[in-house]
Amino acid sequence: MTYLPNVLFAVVLIAAIGYFAKNVGRLRRNINLGKDVDVSDNRKERWQNMVRIALGQSKMVVRPVAGLLHIIVYVGFIIINIEVLEIIIDGLLGTHRVFAPLGAAYDFLIGSFEILAFLVIVSVVAFWIRRNVIKLRRFLKPEMKGWPKKDGNLILYIELVLMLLFLTMNAADYQLQQLGAEHYTKAGAFPVSQFMAQLMEGMSISSLVILERAAWWLHIVGILFFLNYLYFSKHLHILLAFPNTFYGRVTPKGKFKNLEAVTAEVKLMLDPNADPFAAPAEDAAEPDKFGASDVRDLNWVQLLNAYTCTECGRCTDECPANQTGKKLSPRKIMMDTRDRLEEVGKNMDQDKGEFKDDGKQLLDDYITREELWACTTCNACVEACPVSIDPLSIIMDMRQYLVMEQSAAPTELNNMMSNIENNGAPWPYNQMDRLNWVNE
Amino acid sequence: MSELKVKTMEAFMAEGKQPEILFWVGSAGSFDDRAKKISRAFVKLLNKANVDFAVLGTEESCTGDVAKRAGNEFLFQMQAMMNIEVLNGYEIKRIVTCDPHSFNTIKNEYPELGGNYEILHHTQYLKELMDAGRLQIEGETFKGKRITFHDPCYLGRANSVFEAPRQALEKTNATLVEMKRHKRTALCCGAGGAQMFKEPEKGDMDINVMRTQDALETNPDIIATGCPYCNTMMTDGIKAHEKEDKVTVLDVAELLANS
């Protein structure tokens, strides 16, 4: 009987990690539905970017209030996880506060966890107020209606509850230590929970043990639930921000990729020795589709971008088109890409990994042409993203599809392009007049 | 009134000489009435500094940048490769342009297609000339005026060139004032991504009007630009705000040429 809690704990732990691993597998599969892209260059700069932007939160603090609050929650999250390690060992071995022999260091650790937990609670409350009371513009955009809004609040509630459980557990533990209860060795410093412990004065040892155990179990089960919540939430960024900043852009923002398939064809067209009537080789590969109309036309880094997006909306807030009331919202581009990718993934899950045409695609069914044509390619969204997401690259790939596969550019742009084709300038002026400005 | 000395690459070739630098005029600089004045102001400065420069003249063609941003990769690469053939034929090493869009595509997108050149934005080159003592600016005309510089997206955010235009402007002895959003967070003028050539999508304001508002909040006498398209957008924005009597929009080259 005495081993029952240990066994139960092991079962819960394995089930939680197992389910999480299964979803990580799905995540990998979905991201790999994207086209291959070479990211083996600039390793050093990539590591530096990851350390500076993800680990160091360098772009978060561009907005100081949100940045500071976020750093508190982030640091709290990482450091308090050291405590989770102890909880897991205790749970499996049936020990209590197994790190206690660390002595003064242990007191310091527990003390800092408590202060951090308190600061996290303060920050989470501030975040909730920003989302629900102050009603910041970027949290009220149309794409934030429904699940995205609920998701944002749920994360805050879960974090709040986890921190309160952590402190309740410590408070009860502290009280038990004071009462000299068996099994509860004197260890740890409780700068925050000692005040909560005052509320527990007068409680019997047995009720305190029940309270301590309940908080302990709910806390760890809550953490395992939160771990599994990630895959279904924008909160996935806590893991994916790291690879995403690593694989993010290392070239100037103005450099858009040149399509290699086009280069080959253009070279052929400009080659005076090429035979214009030559039939394509028998074994010639199917020509590439130009641009993107669905998620599988994007590359895997763009798909990773979509899963990394935490819908903070800084991109949309900085977007000149969005600020002037146009439909384009770079955040929506990322959310749509993720939603469609999830839909494609589920479609494949239903049929042993085979995708069955569902008559839908990213273009039109999720992202409208009006949104795509409103972009000024100014890179404000890319600059604003705290985790190196590039919504502009998706917009550009979809424009390429519209123009090169569908000839569906706005009429004025078609005129501009035929001017370039005919006379080498976007306006209908003769190339022979190119130097007239000198004498005017 | 042609007091400008402009020589084509063809003429240099005929003399068996190489210029110090090639001035890439760009389509706007060649054909747009407003931008032509910028080209002329820049050449005036080049002449003043006795720079041995060439233009491609009728051999120059659209860089293809705007086609690429519109999604037409074919047309872009056709244009790029034709230009690269001309540039490589003349063994061009160093290019300067007044257009950040040409600057960006030649700097970042031409190399993979076989075009490797050192390219400078005209504000960078003007600064180089002034630093070397080749170009002297009296700095009288605009003394005491308030100038605010609007960062072109494809110069600033896209290529991290923020200081050269500002340092060049300092030579005018004007007071430089910054808009609230500047450098990395500067708002676009609204012309990029081929928007220059189409009507904007439905919204509740035009981007250039919003950006001009940013500029007007600094209470400037002059809005300085470093891009022919920004220049047009800001000029239109000033008109929308009915401030054309009070505020002028001038390129950095025009400001220096008249200082």
XYZ file of C-alpha atoms in Angstrom:
699
model
C 0.000 0.000 0.000
C 2.795 2.396 0.871
C 3.999 2.329 -2.711
C 0.626 3.284 -4.121
C 1.363 7.046 -4.385
C 4.702 6.350 -6.080
C 3.124 4.009 -8.606
C 0.251 6.405 -9.214
C 2.715 9.230 -9.692
C 4.801 7.215 -12.154
C 1.682 6.336 -14.150
C 0.526 9.956 -14.317
C 4.011 11.120 -15.261
C 4.456 8.530 -17.997
C 0.986 9.155 -19.408
C 1.563 12.926 -19.483
C 4.986 12.688 -21.063
C 3.745 10.040 -23.485
C 0.864 12.175 -24.708
C 3.133 15.185 -24.995
C 5.661 13.154 -26.989
C 2.889 12.023 -29.318
C 1.917 15.627 -29.996
C 5.536 16.634 -30.484
C 5.648 13.909 -33.130
C 2.606 15.461 -34.818
C 4.204 18.866 -34.606
C 7.372 17.624 -36.262
C 5.430 15.826 -38.955
C 3.375 18.940 -39.719
C 6.366 21.266 -39.804
C 8.137 18.848 -42.110
C 5.256 19.099 -44.566
C 6.965 22.329 -45.592
C 9.502 22.471 -48.365
C 13.124 21.972 -47.559
C 15.259 25.056 -47.082
C 18.978 25.278 -46.468
C 19.671 26.771 -43.041
C 23.129 25.334 -42.534
C 24.799 28.721 -43.049
C 26.038 31.208 -40.424
C 25.936 28.752 -37.524
C 27.691 31.139 -35.177
C 25.356 34.032 -35.874
C 22.371 31.706 -35.486
C 23.498 30.574 -32.036
C 24.109 34.187 -31.081
C 20.625 35.149 -32.258
C 19.080 32.382 -30.201
C 20.975 33.381 -27.080
C 20.303 37.088 -27.537
C 16.712 37.074 -28.789
C 15.154 33.983 -27.174
C 17.229 33.395 -24.060
C 18.104 37.062 -23.559
C 14.648 38.423 -24.507
C 16.355 41.322 -26.293
C 13.398 42.193 -28.496
C 10.802 41.864 -25.756
C 12.095 44.945 -23.953
C 11.537 47.165 -27.002
C 8.189 47.641 -25.283
C 9.378 48.154 -21.696
C 6.196 47.442 -19.699
C 5.203 44.252 -21.468
C 8.887 43.356 -21.734
C 9.579 43.606 -18.013
C 6.432 41.707 -17.033
C 7.303 39.028 -19.565
C 10.849 38.662 -18.275
C 9.542 38.113 -14.744
C 7.168 35.367 -15.882
C 9.857 33.867 -18.119
C 12.584 33.823 -15.467
C 10.074 32.585 -12.911
C 8.999 29.816 -15.229
C 12.537 28.620 -15.922
C 13.866 28.846 -12.374
C 10.822 27.439 -10.622
C 11.214 24.419 -12.882
C 14.250 23.428 -10.822
C 11.728 22.818 -8.075
C 9.728 20.615 -10.432
C 12.764 18.372 -10.691
C 12.709 17.879 -6.927
C 8.977 17.258 -7.001
C 9.374 14.559 -9.644
C 12.135 12.799 -7.725
C 10.097 13.005 -4.509
C 7.068 11.675 -6.332
C 8.880 8.701 -7.790
C 10.952 7.779 -4.739
C 8.471 8.688 -2.052
C 10.979 11.057 -0.463
C 10.159 14.517 0.843
C 12.253 17.518 -0.198
C 15.057 15.321 -1.424
C 17.340 18.325 -2.065
C 17.065 19.481 1.553
C 20.577 18.248 2.461
C 21.894 21.138 0.321
C 21.365 23.192 3.471
C 21.819 26.922 3.060
C 21.785 26.608 -0.728
C 18.425 24.874 -0.488
C 17.050 27.634 1.703
C 18.249 30.134 -0.857
C 16.666 28.207 -3.750
C 13.287 27.758 -2.104
C 13.366 31.361 -0.947
C 14.023 32.628 -4.470
C 11.334 30.362 -5.946
C 8.857 31.884 -3.529
C 9.779 35.463 -4.363
C 9.641 34.640 -8.073
C 6.295 32.925 -7.658
C 4.973 36.040 -5.974
C 6.325 38.277 -8.762
C 4.847 35.939 -11.378
C 1.444 36.290 -9.715
C 1.763 40.077 -9.801
C 2.787 40.004 -13.490
C 0.079 37.564 -14.488
C -2.521 39.795 -12.860
C -1.049 42.790 -14.718
C -1.184 40.833 -17.991
C -4.804 39.918 -17.338
C -5.671 43.559 -16.698
C -3.950 44.563 -19.952
C -5.969 42.007 -21.870
C -9.342 42.436 -20.233
C -9.590 45.801 -18.519
C -7.292 48.258 -20.291
C -8.185 46.586 -23.612
C -5.026 47.275 -25.555
C -5.785 47.762 -29.232
C -3.682 44.853 -30.373
C -5.641 42.373 -28.259
C -8.956 43.460 -29.746
C -8.339 42.845 -33.445
C -10.859 40.651 -35.309
C -8.509 37.652 -35.422
C -8.444 37.625 -31.599
C -12.156 36.830 -31.223
C -13.156 33.446 -29.793
C -10.530 30.831 -29.016
C -7.448 33.110 -29.283
C -8.843 35.410 -26.591
C -9.902 32.494 -24.401
C -6.519 30.827 -24.913
C -4.701 33.969 -23.789
C -6.738 34.187 -20.595
C -6.623 30.450 -19.864
C -2.831 30.549 -19.888
C -2.912 33.336 -17.326
C -5.397 31.443 -15.132
C -3.333 28.260 -15.265
C -0.170 30.134 -14.344
C -1.924 31.894 -11.496
C -3.351 28.666 -10.090
C 0.001 26.875 -10.384
C 1.782 29.603 -8.468
C -0.904 29.694 -5.765
C -0.710 25.915 -5.400
C 3.057 26.103 -5.115
C 2.822 28.681 -2.357
C -0.001 26.823 -0.561
C 2.064 23.670 -0.609
C 5.000 25.514 0.913
C 2.844 27.290 3.476
C 1.369 24.020 4.715
C 4.821 22.456 4.704
C 6.221 25.356 6.693
C 3.416 25.084 9.212
C 4.018 21.342 9.540
C 7.716 21.978 10.055
C 6.883 24.425 12.831
C 4.697 21.841 14.485
C 7.498 19.282 14.198
C 5.359 16.891 12.191
C 6.937 13.576 11.329
C 8.368 13.309 7.808
C 8.468 17.129 7.410
C 12.133 17.923 8.005
C 13.013 21.531 8.644
C 14.309 22.774 5.321
C 13.837 25.740 3.047
C 13.142 29.428 3.531
C 9.606 30.675 3.050
C 9.653 34.449 2.644
C 6.231 34.534 1.004
C 4.338 31.479 2.171
C 5.097 32.063 5.850
C 2.474 34.789 5.684
C -0.008 32.365 4.177
C 0.937 29.900 6.924
C -0.440 32.309 9.488
C -3.872 31.632 8.049
C -3.347 27.940 8.798
C -2.692 28.397 12.474
C -4.917 26.189 14.525
C -5.200 23.553 11.827
C -4.382 20.056 12.991
C -1.384 18.189 11.664
C -3.578 15.738 9.802
C -5.550 18.504 8.027
C -2.290 20.246 7.215
C -0.891 17.053 5.737
C -4.008 16.684 3.601
C -3.695 20.303 2.483
C 0.014 19.954 1.743
C -0.475 16.711 -0.179
C -3.439 18.077 -2.116
C -1.521 21.200 -3.129
C 1.542 19.094 -4.010
C -0.479 16.759 -6.232
C -2.577 19.455 -7.860
C 0.552 21.486 -8.554
C 2.434 18.717 -10.325
C -0.637 17.434 -12.166
C -1.328 21.036 -13.177
C 2.169 21.381 -14.557
C 1.789 18.173 -16.553
C -1.572 19.397 -17.826
C 0.005 22.703 -18.849
C 2.760 20.839 -20.682
C 0.116 19.044 -22.706
C -1.915 22.192 -23.214
C 0.985 23.759 -25.136
C 0.392 21.902 -28.389
C -3.147 23.240 -28.578
C -2.224 26.769 -27.626
C -0.338 29.846 -28.699
C 1.741 29.138 -25.609
C 3.869 26.736 -27.658
C 6.201 29.695 -28.099
C 7.886 28.907 -24.779
C 9.525 25.961 -26.518
C 9.605 26.975 -30.175
C 11.011 30.471 -29.643
C 14.406 28.812 -29.324
C 14.570 26.921 -32.628
C 12.673 29.722 -34.323
C 15.208 32.390 -33.424
C 17.954 29.986 -34.441
C 16.458 29.370 -37.875
C 15.326 32.980 -38.304
C 16.668 35.356 -40.914
C 20.416 36.051 -40.876
C 20.455 38.185 -44.039
C 19.406 41.825 -44.460
C 15.623 42.142 -44.244
C 15.509 43.611 -47.731
C 16.893 40.455 -49.297
C 14.036 38.389 -50.684
C 14.876 34.943 -51.977
C 15.417 34.448 -55.695
C 13.459 31.495 -57.067
C 15.991 29.062 -58.456
C 13.549 27.419 -60.837
C 12.989 30.821 -62.426
C 16.719 31.486 -62.678
C 17.198 28.338 -64.719
C 14.433 29.284 -67.139
C 15.506 32.899 -67.477
C 19.088 31.822 -68.176
C 17.803 29.563 -70.904
C 15.725 32.362 -72.394
C 18.672 34.740 -72.451
C 21.130 32.171 -73.789
C 21.725 32.915 -77.507
C 22.885 29.331 -78.061
C 19.790 27.697 -76.617
C 17.497 25.936 -79.075
C 14.131 27.618 -78.703
C 12.337 24.651 -80.266
C 14.020 21.981 -78.199
C 11.526 19.582 -76.651
C 11.885 19.128 -72.899
C 13.903 16.079 -71.954
C 11.854 12.906 -71.474
C 12.815 12.582 -67.853
C 12.339 16.278 -67.106
C 10.875 16.773 -63.663
C 7.457 18.291 -63.236
C 8.033 22.060 -63.189
C 7.799 23.591 -59.744
C 4.677 25.412 -58.762
C 5.579 29.048 -58.368
C 4.762 30.635 -55.051
C 2.366 29.352 -52.424
C -1.368 28.754 -52.377
C -1.361 26.300 -49.491
C 0.740 25.483 -46.456
C 2.699 22.720 -48.129
C 4.030 25.204 -50.687
C 5.718 27.100 -47.856
C 9.048 26.015 -46.424
C 9.359 24.340 -43.036
C 10.835 27.424 -41.369
C 7.714 29.367 -42.317
C 5.603 26.579 -40.814
C 7.749 26.580 -37.669
C 7.120 30.357 -37.579
C 3.387 29.690 -37.550
C 3.579 27.320 -34.574
C 5.903 29.717 -32.745
C 3.582 32.717 -32.997
C 2.135 33.606 -29.610
C -0.293 36.139 -31.085
C 1.147 39.094 -29.191
C 0.243 41.303 -32.129
C 3.296 43.544 -32.113
C 3.604 42.892 -35.857
C 0.039 43.963 -36.504
C 0.452 46.958 -34.238
C 3.416 48.158 -36.330
C 1.912 47.308 -39.732
C 1.211 50.490 -41.740
C -1.616 48.792 -43.634
C -3.293 47.658 -40.436
C -2.841 51.025 -38.742
C -4.682 52.688 -41.598
C -7.632 50.327 -41.390
C -6.784 47.806 -44.095
C -7.682 44.139 -43.598
C -4.073 42.964 -43.550
C -2.816 41.796 -40.168
C 0.541 40.007 -40.155
C -0.510 38.161 -36.996
C -3.546 36.797 -38.816
C -1.286 35.558 -41.619
C 0.607 33.477 -39.042
C -2.551 32.296 -37.237
C -4.182 31.300 -40.520
C -1.084 29.398 -41.562
C -1.101 27.434 -38.301
C -4.841 26.768 -38.449
C -4.631 25.497 -42.007
C -1.562 23.396 -41.207
C -3.407 21.829 -38.279
C -6.331 21.122 -40.593
C -4.043 19.457 -43.121
C -2.405 17.467 -40.307
C -5.741 16.223 -38.974
C -6.803 15.311 -42.477
C -3.685 13.164 -42.783
C -4.196 11.576 -39.355
C -7.594 10.371 -40.478
C -6.188 8.470 -43.397
C -2.929 6.910 -42.258
C -0.816 9.876 -43.251
C -2.366 10.368 -46.687
C -3.777 13.791 -47.432
C -7.228 13.652 -48.983
C -8.124 16.715 -51.024
C -10.528 18.753 -48.949
C -11.126 21.420 -51.568
C -9.588 24.038 -49.341
C -6.343 25.948 -49.323
C -4.586 28.713 -47.426
C -5.325 31.228 -50.170
C -8.925 32.489 -50.249
C -10.198 30.007 -47.648
C -8.028 31.596 -44.958
C -6.053 34.518 -46.353
C -7.807 36.812 -48.800
C -6.211 38.518 -51.783
C -7.198 41.864 -50.336
C -4.944 41.202 -47.362
C -2.041 40.120 -49.554
C -2.202 43.162 -51.828
C -2.325 45.607 -48.932
C 1.256 44.837 -47.878
C 3.935 47.483 -48.483
C 6.759 44.981 -47.830
C 8.129 47.495 -45.316
C 9.369 44.798 -42.906
C 7.885 46.539 -39.857
C 6.234 43.246 -38.835
C 9.494 41.326 -39.153
C 11.311 43.975 -37.135
C 8.633 43.938 -34.441
C 8.490 40.193 -33.844
C 10.204 39.282 -30.574
C 10.878 35.731 -31.800
C 12.077 36.289 -35.397
C 8.911 35.345 -37.261
C 8.732 36.516 -40.887
C 5.096 37.042 -41.972
C 6.287 39.018 -45.006
C 7.887 35.959 -46.607
C 4.518 34.180 -46.603
C 2.787 37.213 -48.100
C 5.424 37.354 -50.846
C 5.180 33.641 -51.650
C 1.418 33.975 -51.975
C 1.742 37.031 -54.201
C 4.071 35.012 -56.412
C 1.413 32.344 -56.734
C -1.216 34.934 -57.630
C 0.947 36.600 -60.261
C 2.916 33.712 -61.725
C 0.374 30.905 -61.548
C -2.870 32.810 -61.856
C -1.975 36.105 -63.549
C -4.226 37.593 -60.908
C -2.442 40.825 -60.060
C -4.496 44.018 -59.707
C -4.947 45.655 -63.132
C -2.756 48.645 -62.312
C 0.080 46.300 -61.417
C -0.385 44.390 -64.659
C -0.045 47.691 -66.521
C 3.087 48.497 -64.568
C 4.556 45.097 -65.365
C 3.807 45.270 -69.056
C 5.498 48.666 -69.120
C 8.611 47.067 -67.675
C 8.418 44.257 -70.213
C 7.939 46.642 -73.134
C 10.090 49.604 -72.315
C 12.168 48.777 -69.245
C 10.423 51.155 -66.855
C 7.276 50.902 -64.768
C 5.832 53.858 -66.705
C 5.113 53.999 -70.433
C 8.216 55.973 -71.420
C 10.616 55.044 -74.162
C 13.905 53.578 -73.036
C 15.621 55.843 -75.583
C 14.494 58.832 -73.487
C 16.247 57.614 -70.338
C 18.842 60.324 -70.392
C 16.560 63.252 -71.200
C 16.504 64.370 -67.555
C 20.031 65.731 -67.959
C 18.922 68.456 -70.374
C 15.551 69.349 -68.929
C 20.067 75.307 -68.967
C 22.145 72.197 -69.125
C 25.144 73.004 -67.032
C 25.336 69.387 -65.886
C 28.212 67.217 -67.036
C 26.975 63.680 -67.531
C 28.931 61.084 -69.448
C 27.686 57.667 -70.468
C 29.509 54.431 -69.884
C 29.617 54.005 -73.631
C 31.642 57.229 -73.901
C 34.030 56.082 -71.167
C 34.448 52.795 -73.002
C 35.205 54.586 -76.267
C 37.968 56.489 -74.480
C 39.219 53.283 -72.924
C 38.642 54.664 -69.423
C 36.848 53.497 -66.309
C 34.831 55.932 -64.182
C 35.261 56.164 -60.415
C 31.671 55.262 -59.964
C 28.530 54.422 -61.916
C 25.448 56.480 -61.112
C 22.436 54.159 -61.301
C 19.697 56.663 -62.063
C 16.764 54.252 -61.844
C 13.419 54.522 -63.588
C 12.013 57.130 -61.223
C 15.155 59.242 -61.430
C 14.994 59.069 -65.212
C 11.297 59.603 -65.872
C 9.405 60.912 -62.850
C 9.266 64.704 -62.976
C 9.888 65.135 -59.268
C 12.604 62.489 -59.090
C 14.423 63.932 -62.124
C 15.120 67.008 -60.005
C 16.763 64.748 -57.434
C 18.940 63.177 -60.131
C 19.933 66.642 -61.300
C 20.722 67.831 -57.777
C 22.857 64.766 -57.156
C 24.755 65.266 -60.431
C 25.284 68.893 -59.511
C 27.046 67.692 -56.368
C 29.051 65.085 -58.282
C 30.151 67.786 -60.725
C 31.024 70.118 -57.870
C 33.203 67.425 -56.306
C 34.760 66.648 -59.698
C 33.730 63.029 -59.538
C 34.537 61.061 -62.654
C 31.226 59.244 -62.911
C 29.254 57.527 -65.641
C 25.621 56.678 -66.278
C 24.318 53.831 -68.426
C 21.849 56.164 -70.121
C 19.705 54.303 -72.627
C 21.425 51.056 -71.682
C 19.956 51.215 -68.195
C 16.698 49.386 -67.567
C 14.366 48.928 -64.627
C 16.086 46.886 -61.877
C 12.990 44.705 -61.710
C 12.631 45.418 -57.999
C 9.024 46.531 -58.193
C 8.096 43.479 -60.276
C 9.662 41.228 -57.657
C 7.771 42.877 -54.782
C 4.586 42.511 -56.828
C 5.261 38.781 -57.066
C 6.564 38.590 -60.625
C 9.835 36.755 -60.113
C 10.171 36.038 -63.841
C 10.120 39.646 -64.855
C 12.451 40.561 -62.012
C 15.053 38.014 -62.986
C 14.790 38.908 -66.687
C 15.447 42.549 -65.853
C 18.165 41.690 -63.355
C 20.054 39.448 -65.734
C 19.864 41.903 -68.597
C 21.197 44.653 -66.358
C 23.888 42.385 -64.969
C 25.015 41.567 -68.498
C 25.429 45.271 -69.256
C 27.119 46.036 -65.936
C 29.487 43.087 -66.176
C 30.234 43.939 -69.808
C 31.499 47.324 -68.663
C 33.290 45.729 -65.694
C 31.484 47.972 -63.244
C 32.791 47.714 -59.681
C 31.157 50.533 -57.773
C 27.622 51.892 -58.112
C 25.754 54.744 -56.438
C 22.003 55.329 -56.617
C 19.422 57.753 -55.200
C 16.828 54.986 -55.028
C 16.854 52.695 -51.953
C 14.866 50.081 -53.891
C 17.539 49.832 -56.590
C 20.137 49.950 -53.818
C 18.514 47.034 -52.001
C 17.978 44.738 -54.950
C 21.430 45.329 -56.459
C 23.047 44.877 -53.042
C 21.104 41.820 -51.915
C 19.433 40.109 -54.844
C 21.761 40.659 -57.813
C 24.803 38.784 -56.411
C 23.143 35.349 -56.645
C 22.317 36.115 -60.273
C 25.920 36.942 -61.109
C 26.035 40.664 -60.360
C 28.601 41.498 -57.695
C 29.178 45.196 -57.131
C 29.801 47.555 -54.306
C 26.660 49.650 -54.131
C 26.122 52.828 -52.158
C 23.092 54.912 -51.453
C 23.726 58.483 -52.563
C 23.681 59.714 -48.966
C 26.491 57.292 -48.159
C 28.496 58.432 -51.166
C 27.913 62.114 -50.452
C 29.102 61.588 -46.918
C 32.183 59.827 -48.252
C 32.907 62.795 -50.558
C 32.450 65.293 -47.740
C 34.586 63.274 -45.324
C 37.348 63.107 -47.928
C 37.163 66.869 -48.332
C 36.213 66.571 -51.965
C 32.815 68.135 -51.491
C 32.477 71.303 -49.474
C 29.103 72.503 -48.281
C 28.742 76.121 -47.205
C 25.796 75.333 -44.981
C 24.159 78.773 -45.124
C 20.774 78.311 -46.846
C 19.167 76.037 -44.286
C 20.888 77.311 -41.159
C 18.386 77.328 -38.309
C 15.683 75.508 -40.281
C 14.052 72.450 -38.753
C 14.542 69.315 -40.815
C 13.100 65.894 -40.062
C 14.384 62.868 -41.948
C 11.993 60.138 -43.027
C 13.799 56.773 -43.146
C 13.088 54.841 -46.347
C 12.186 51.238 -45.416
C 14.566 49.730 -47.940
C 17.490 51.835 -46.744
C 16.824 51.759 -43.002
C 15.023 48.710 -41.711
C 15.922 46.561 -44.697
C 19.636 47.387 -44.785
C 20.379 49.130 -41.486
C 21.634 52.363 -43.071
C 20.513 54.994 -40.562
C 23.441 57.293 -39.935
C 24.700 58.289 -43.398
C 21.672 60.392 -44.371
C 21.601 62.059 -40.965
C 25.318 62.817 -41.016
C 24.974 64.210 -44.522
C 22.103 66.417 -43.366
C 24.165 67.798 -40.499
C 26.304 69.597 -43.078
C 23.380 71.840 -43.928
C 23.650 73.347 -40.415
C 19.920 72.844 -40.019
C 18.414 71.559 -36.790
C 17.633 67.871 -37.184
C 14.527 66.748 -35.367
C 13.442 63.126 -35.129
C 9.932 61.839 -35.547
C 8.615 59.687 -32.720
C 8.934 56.637 -34.949
C 12.288 56.707 -36.663
C 15.127 54.443 -37.735
C 14.082 50.802 -37.061
C 10.560 51.728 -36.109
C 9.974 54.307 -38.855
C 6.571 54.036 -40.488
C 6.526 53.238 -44.200
C 5.478 56.059 -46.556
C 3.027 53.667 -48.182
C 4.731 53.280 -51.574
C 6.683 50.053 -51.037
C 5.751 46.606 -52.239
C 4.493 48.004 -55.563
C 1.836 50.099 -53.773
C 3.233 53.112 -55.664
C 1.621 51.749 -58.808
C -1.824 50.847 -57.501
C -4.680 52.231 -55.480
C -4.550 51.298 -51.802
C -6.932 48.673 -50.430
C -9.986 49.884 -48.571
C -9.140 51.402 -45.205
C -9.840 54.471 -43.155
C -6.740 56.478 -44.019
C -3.876 56.575 -46.500
C -0.511 55.522 -45.137
C 1.289 58.576 -46.514
C -1.156 60.872 -44.724
C -0.428 59.085 -41.447
C 3.315 59.250 -42.008
C 3.152 62.931 -42.886
C 1.260 63.458 -39.644
C 4.252 61.906 -37.827
C 6.510 64.374 -39.604
C 4.286 67.394 -38.967
C 4.290 66.633 -35.247
C 7.978 67.610 -35.200
C 6.957 71.032 -36.476
C 9.442 70.966 -39.361
C 10.254 73.438 -42.109
C 11.476 70.649 -44.321
C 10.856 66.924 -44.540
C 13.998 65.283 -45.882
C 13.739 62.061 -47.862
C 16.223 59.673 -49.390
C 13.941 57.912 -51.830
C 12.058 59.211 -54.869
C 8.930 57.254 -53.949
C 8.933 58.454 -50.334
C 9.336 61.949 -51.742
C 6.178 61.641 -53.819
C 4.220 60.109 -50.948
C 5.295 62.727 -48.421
C 4.650 65.542 -50.885
C 1.131 64.220 -51.440
C 0.740 63.829 -47.693
C 1.653 67.464 -47.129
C -0.994 68.438 -49.654
C -3.560 66.266 -47.873
C -2.753 68.133 -44.666
C -2.864 71.441 -46.588
C 0.552 72.388 -45.325
C 2.284 72.907 -48.664
C 2.836 76.599 -47.869
C 4.677 75.825 -44.662
C 6.533 72.550 -45.241
C 8.607 71.413 -48.208
C 9.721 67.910 -49.030
C 13.273 67.690 -50.332
C 15.745 64.914 -50.984
C 19.012 64.936 -49.025
C 20.829 65.586 -52.335
C 18.652 68.615 -53.059
C 19.280 70.001 -49.587
C 23.028 69.640 -49.951
C 23.064 70.954 -53.523
C 21.381 74.146 -52.343
C 23.268 74.573 -49.067
